[in-house]
Amino acid sequence: MRYWSERLWELRRYPSALLGMAIIFCLVGLSIVTVIAIPYDEALDRWRGGDYWRMHPRNAEPVWLDRLKGGNKPKTLIISSHDAETESVTFSGGRRLRIPLHFDYDFSAFPSEINLFLKSEKHTREPFARLTWHTPDGREIPLGGRRITANDRFSLSQDWALERRLGQLPHVGLLARPDTDSPEVLSGRYTLVLDAVLFDEAAEITAELVVYGRVHGLAGTDHQRRDLLLALLWGTPIALAFGLLAAVGTTLTTLVIAAAGVWFGGRLDATIQRLTEINMILPLLPILVMVGTLYSTSIWLMLGVVVLLGIFSASAKMYRAMLLPIRESPYIQAAQAYGASDSRIILHYLVPRILPVLIPTFVTLIPAFVFLEASLAVLGLGDPVLPTWGKVLNDAQNESALYNHYYYWVLAPALLLMLTGLGFALLGFALDRVFNPRLRRI
């Protein structure tokens, strides 16, 4: 125990080790906070998309990135009828409602979309609604009317008739200055007036006007309106768990098998060596691609295949070479003399002697498996239900993010992958110097 504490205490002499540990501690802390703040099942439900993200804009860059460039792109505005001063007039058999939805618009660019979500309840006959758009300069633009179902949506940005009337995209023409050669934003207070007729006295109607922005949150959004921060946060514990489990599974299993072969020798040792030589020529990535293509892309299945193929890796020969001289040591003969079992000799006398050399290798293996999981996801073989860094990169590739100048979509997960590799590499190299005396003079 004293030996381990002294070796680990020596890490303070290496600034690179301290930096690596700081990065790792930050990643581990972020993982813990993420798992507590957003439970696993909730994260999966959110990542599947659906109505959860309907209030978010598509392909919106982070707010801080736009502000850093000195821009003033619009953020998403949500105006609810709960906050509006509704006028109600009752008539025989129903009511007439007038709901003004006000919002102030002072951004430098036009919104990306405009949608109106309507919800009606407690009705036997569908209500009818008519919309009118009021601009700051006093113009009134009729937007037409329609019957309202239980959950309805007016997609003003996709109203082709309105686009023909305005001569440009609706979310541009509704907020543009009139009679200008090129569209310019008209700042001020806009109002969407909803005139609804309810044919049941107990009927109720709620409205939410969403003026979608072009920036959103800390990480931006993707083509399905999903907040990329969710994938960046949850990608951290998934990546670390995959890397750690794969490194532990392959390293410890290989070490124990190599030690058993060295101790028992004979046919067992020969069999282990032949299996190792066969496994060394098998390409890991193509096998994983084949498994993902023909069977399943579950991340846990991939982890099992990685561990299985890593048991008889080339490291088994290195461990064998290190264990052969240890087997002939006097303290091994003394253990045999007092009647120690084979399993005790392997696990308590052989394996612990090479652990100091194993630890640096183990630490540097973790980011290798993290990159392996990300590579599979980039190739389209990632787990489809999990929000991971590789899945974000795969979506960015499929949607031509770099071509469309959505650089944030690629840079954020790539930066996290690089930080993970850097943290473990710095710590692993420092541990190698601490536990390997021959490297201290280099």
Coordinates of C-alpha atoms in Angstrom, one line a residue, residues 163-427:
E163 CA -46.2 33.7 -49.6
R164 CA -47.6 34.5 -53.0
R165 CA -49.5 37.5 -51.6
L166 CA -46.4 38.8 -49.8
G167 CA -44.0 38.1 -52.6
Q168 CA -41.5 36.5 -50.2
L169 CA -41.3 33.9 -47.4
P170 CA -44.0 34.5 -44.9
H171 CA -41.7 34.7 -41.9
V172 CA -39.7 37.4 -43.8
G173 CA -42.6 39.3 -45.4
L174 CA -44.6 39.6 -42.1
L175 CA -41.7 41.3 -40.4
A176 CA -40.2 43.3 -43.3
R177 CA -40.4 47.0 -44.0
P178 CA -42.8 47.6 -46.9
D179 CA -41.7 49.0 -50.3
T180 CA -37.9 48.2 -49.9
D181 CA -35.7 46.6 -52.6
S182 CA -34.2 44.2 -50.2
P183 CA -35.9 42.9 -47.1
E184 CA -35.2 44.8 -43.9
V185 CA -36.4 44.0 -40.4
L186 CA -39.1 46.4 -39.1
S187 CA -38.5 46.6 -35.4
G188 CA -41.4 47.1 -32.9
R189 CA -44.4 45.5 -31.4
Y190 CA -46.2 42.9 -33.5
T191 CA -49.6 41.4 -32.7
L192 CA -51.3 38.2 -34.0
V193 CA -55.0 38.5 -33.3
L194 CA -56.9 35.3 -33.0
D195 CA -60.7 35.6 -33.4
A196 CA -62.3 32.3 -32.4
V197 CA -65.9 31.2 -32.4
L198 CA -66.6 28.4 -29.9
F199 CA -69.9 26.6 -30.4
D200 CA -70.1 25.2 -26.9
E201 CA -70.3 27.3 -23.8
A202 CA -67.9 25.0 -21.9
A203 CA -65.4 24.9 -24.7
E204 CA -61.9 26.2 -24.2
I205 CA -59.1 27.2 -26.5
T206 CA -55.4 27.9 -25.9
A207 CA -52.8 29.3 -28.3
E208 CA -49.1 29.5 -28.4
L209 CA -47.3 31.6 -31.0
V210 CA -43.7 30.6 -31.6
V211 CA -41.4 32.9 -33.5
Y212 CA -38.4 30.7 -34.0
G213 CA -35.0 32.2 -33.7
R214 CA -31.7 31.5 -35.3
V215 CA -29.7 30.9 -32.1
H216 CA -30.5 28.7 -29.2
G217 CA -28.9 27.7 -25.9
L218 CA -25.3 26.8 -25.2
A219 CA -24.8 24.1 -27.9
G220 CA -27.3 24.9 -30.6
T221 CA -29.9 22.6 -32.2
D222 CA -29.9 20.0 -35.0
H223 CA -32.2 19.3 -38.0
Q224 CA -34.8 17.7 -35.7
R225 CA -34.9 20.7 -33.4
R226 CA -33.1 18.7 -30.7
D227 CA -30.9 20.6 -28.3
L228 CA -27.3 19.3 -28.9
L229 CA -26.4 20.1 -25.3
L230 CA -28.3 16.9 -24.3
A231 CA -26.1 14.7 -26.5
L232 CA -22.9 16.5 -25.5
L233 CA -23.8 16.0 -21.8
W234 CA -25.0 12.4 -22.0
G235 CA -22.3 11.5 -24.4
T236 CA -19.8 12.0 -21.6
P237 CA -20.9 9.2 -19.2
I238 CA -21.6 6.9 -22.2
A239 CA -18.1 7.5 -23.6
L240 CA -16.4 7.1 -20.3
A241 CA -18.4 4.0 -19.3
F242 CA -17.7 2.3 -22.7
G243 CA -14.0 3.1 -22.5
L244 CA -13.6 2.1 -18.9
L245 CA -15.5 -1.2 -19.2
A246 CA -13.8 -2.1 -22.4
A247 CA -10.3 -1.3 -20.9
V248 CA -11.1 -3.2 -17.7
G249 CA -12.6 -6.2 -19.5
T250 CA -9.8 -6.6 -22.0
T251 CA -6.9 -5.8 -19.8
L252 CA -7.7 -7.8 -16.6
T253 CA -9.0 -10.8 -18.5
T254 CA -6.0 -10.9 -20.8
L255 CA -3.6 -10.6 -17.8
V256 CA -5.3 -13.4 -15.8
I257 CA -5.4 -15.7 -18.8
A258 CA -1.7 -15.0 -19.6
A259 CA -0.8 -15.6 -16.0
A260 CA -2.7 -18.9 -16.0
G261 CA -0.9 -20.0 -19.2
V262 CA 2.5 -19.1 -17.7
W263 CA 1.8 -21.0 -14.5
F264 CA 0.3 -24.2 -15.8
G265 CA 2.4 -24.2 -19.1
G266 CA 2.1 -27.1 -21.4
R267 CA -0.9 -27.4 -23.6
L268 CA -2.8 -24.6 -21.9
D269 CA 0.0 -22.1 -22.6
A270 CA 0.3 -23.3 -26.2
T271 CA -3.4 -23.0 -26.8
I272 CA -3.5 -19.5 -25.4
Q273 CA -0.6 -18.5 -27.7
R274 CA -2.2 -20.0 -30.8
L275 CA -5.5 -18.2 -30.1
T276 CA -3.6 -15.0 -29.5
E277 CA -1.8 -15.3 -32.8
I278 CA -5.0 -16.0 -34.6
N279 CA -6.7 -13.1 -32.9
M280 CA -3.8 -10.7 -33.8
I281 CA -4.6 -11.0 -37.5
L282 CA -8.3 -10.4 -37.1
P283 CA -9.3 -6.8 -37.9
L284 CA -11.3 -5.4 -35.0
L285 CA -13.1 -2.5 -36.8
P286 CA -14.3 -4.6 -39.8
I287 CA -15.7 -7.3 -37.5
L288 CA -17.6 -4.7 -35.5
V289 CA -18.9 -3.2 -38.8
M290 CA -20.1 -6.6 -39.9
V291 CA -21.8 -7.3 -36.5
G292 CA -23.5 -3.9 -36.6
T293 CA -24.6 -4.4 -40.2
L294 CA -25.8 -7.9 -39.9
Y295 CA -27.1 -8.2 -36.4
S296 CA -27.4 -5.2 -34.1
T297 CA -25.9 -1.8 -33.4
S298 CA -26.5 -1.9 -29.6
I299 CA -23.7 -0.2 -27.8
W300 CA -23.6 -2.9 -25.2
L301 CA -23.4 -5.7 -27.8
M302 CA -20.5 -3.8 -29.4
L303 CA -18.9 -3.6 -25.9
G304 CA -19.2 -7.4 -25.5
V305 CA -17.6 -8.0 -28.9
V306 CA -14.8 -5.6 -28.1
V307 CA -14.1 -7.3 -24.8
L308 CA -14.3 -10.8 -26.4
L309 CA -11.9 -10.0 -29.2
G310 CA -9.6 -8.2 -26.8
I311 CA -9.1 -11.1 -24.5
F312 CA -6.5 -12.8 -26.7
S313 CA -4.9 -9.6 -27.9
A314 CA -1.2 -9.0 -28.5
S315 CA -0.9 -7.9 -24.9
A316 CA -1.1 -11.5 -23.9
K317 CA 2.4 -12.2 -25.3
M318 CA 3.8 -9.1 -23.6
Y319 CA 2.3 -10.2 -20.2
R320 CA 3.7 -13.7 -20.8
A321 CA 7.2 -12.4 -21.4
M322 CA 7.0 -10.4 -18.2
L323 CA 5.6 -13.3 -16.1
L324 CA 8.0 -16.0 -17.2
P325 CA 11.0 -14.8 -15.1
I326 CA 8.6 -14.0 -12.2
R327 CA 7.5 -17.6 -12.1
E328 CA 11.0 -18.7 -11.3
S329 CA 11.4 -16.2 -8.4
P330 CA 12.2 -17.6 -4.9
Y331 CA 9.1 -16.2 -3.3
I332 CA 7.0 -18.2 -5.8
Q333 CA 8.8 -21.3 -4.7
A334 CA 8.2 -20.4 -1.1
A335 CA 4.5 -20.0 -1.7
Q336 CA 4.4 -23.5 -3.2
A337 CA 6.3 -24.8 -0.2
Y338 CA 3.7 -23.6 2.3
G339 CA 0.9 -25.0 0.2
A340 CA -0.6 -22.0 -1.7
S341 CA -3.1 -23.0 -4.3
D342 CA -2.7 -22.4 -8.0
S343 CA -5.3 -19.7 -8.0
R344 CA -3.7 -17.9 -5.1
I345 CA -0.3 -18.0 -6.7
I346 CA -1.7 -16.6 -10.0
L347 CA -3.9 -13.9 -8.4
H348 CA -1.8 -12.9 -5.4
Y349 CA 1.8 -13.4 -6.5
L350 CA 2.0 -13.3 -10.3
V351 CA -0.5 -10.7 -11.4
P352 CA 0.3 -8.0 -8.8
R353 CA 3.9 -8.0 -9.8
I354 CA 3.2 -6.5 -13.2
L355 CA 0.3 -4.2 -12.2
P356 CA 2.6 -1.2 -12.0
V357 CA 3.5 -1.6 -15.7
L358 CA -0.2 -2.4 -16.5
I359 CA -1.7 0.7 -15.1
P360 CA -0.2 3.3 -17.6
T361 CA -1.3 1.0 -20.4
F362 CA -4.7 0.6 -19.0
V363 CA -5.2 4.4 -18.6
T364 CA -4.1 5.1 -22.2
L365 CA -6.5 2.3 -23.5
I366 CA -9.6 4.1 -22.3
P367 CA -9.6 6.9 -24.9
A368 CA -8.7 4.3 -27.6
F369 CA -12.0 2.6 -26.9
V370 CA -13.9 5.9 -26.6
F371 CA -12.6 6.8 -30.1
L372 CA -13.6 3.3 -31.3
E373 CA -17.2 3.8 -30.2
A374 CA -17.3 7.3 -31.8
S375 CA -15.9 5.8 -35.0
L376 CA -18.6 3.2 -35.2
A377 CA -21.3 5.9 -34.6
V378 CA -19.7 8.1 -37.4
L379 CA -19.9 5.2 -39.7
G380 CA -23.6 4.9 -39.0
L381 CA -23.2 1.9 -36.7
G382 CA -23.8 3.7 -33.4
D383 CA -26.7 2.8 -31.0
P384 CA -29.7 4.6 -32.6
V385 CA -31.4 5.3 -29.2
L386 CA -28.4 6.8 -27.3
P387 CA -27.3 10.4 -27.5
T388 CA -23.5 10.1 -28.0
W389 CA -20.8 12.3 -29.4
G390 CA -20.3 10.0 -32.4
K391 CA -24.0 10.0 -33.2
V392 CA -23.9 13.8 -33.2
L393 CA -21.0 13.7 -35.7
N394 CA -22.9 11.2 -37.8
D395 CA -26.0 13.4 -38.0
A396 CA -23.8 16.4 -38.9
Q397 CA -22.2 14.4 -41.7
N398 CA -25.6 13.2 -43.0
E399 CA -27.0 16.8 -43.0
S400 CA -23.9 18.3 -44.6
A401 CA -23.3 20.5 -41.5
L402 CA -19.9 21.8 -42.6
Y403 CA -21.2 22.6 -46.1
N404 CA -24.0 24.6 -44.6
H405 CA -21.7 26.4 -42.2
Y406 CA -23.1 24.7 -39.1
Y407 CA -19.6 24.4 -37.6
Y408 CA -20.8 24.2 -34.0
W409 CA -22.5 20.9 -34.8
V410 CA -19.1 19.3 -35.6
L411 CA -16.7 21.2 -33.4
A412 CA -18.4 20.7 -30.0
P413 CA -18.3 16.8 -30.0
A414 CA -14.9 16.8 -31.7
L415 CA -13.5 19.0 -29.0
L416 CA -14.9 16.8 -26.2
L417 CA -13.3 13.7 -27.9
M418 CA -10.0 15.5 -28.1
L419 CA -10.2 16.6 -24.5
T420 CA -10.9 13.1 -23.4
G421 CA -8.0 11.7 -25.3
L422 CA -5.7 14.5 -24.1
G423 CA -6.6 14.0 -20.4
F424 CA -6.0 10.2 -20.3
A425 CA -2.9 10.5 -22.5
L426 CA -1.3 13.1 -20.2
L427 CA -2.0 11.0 -17.2

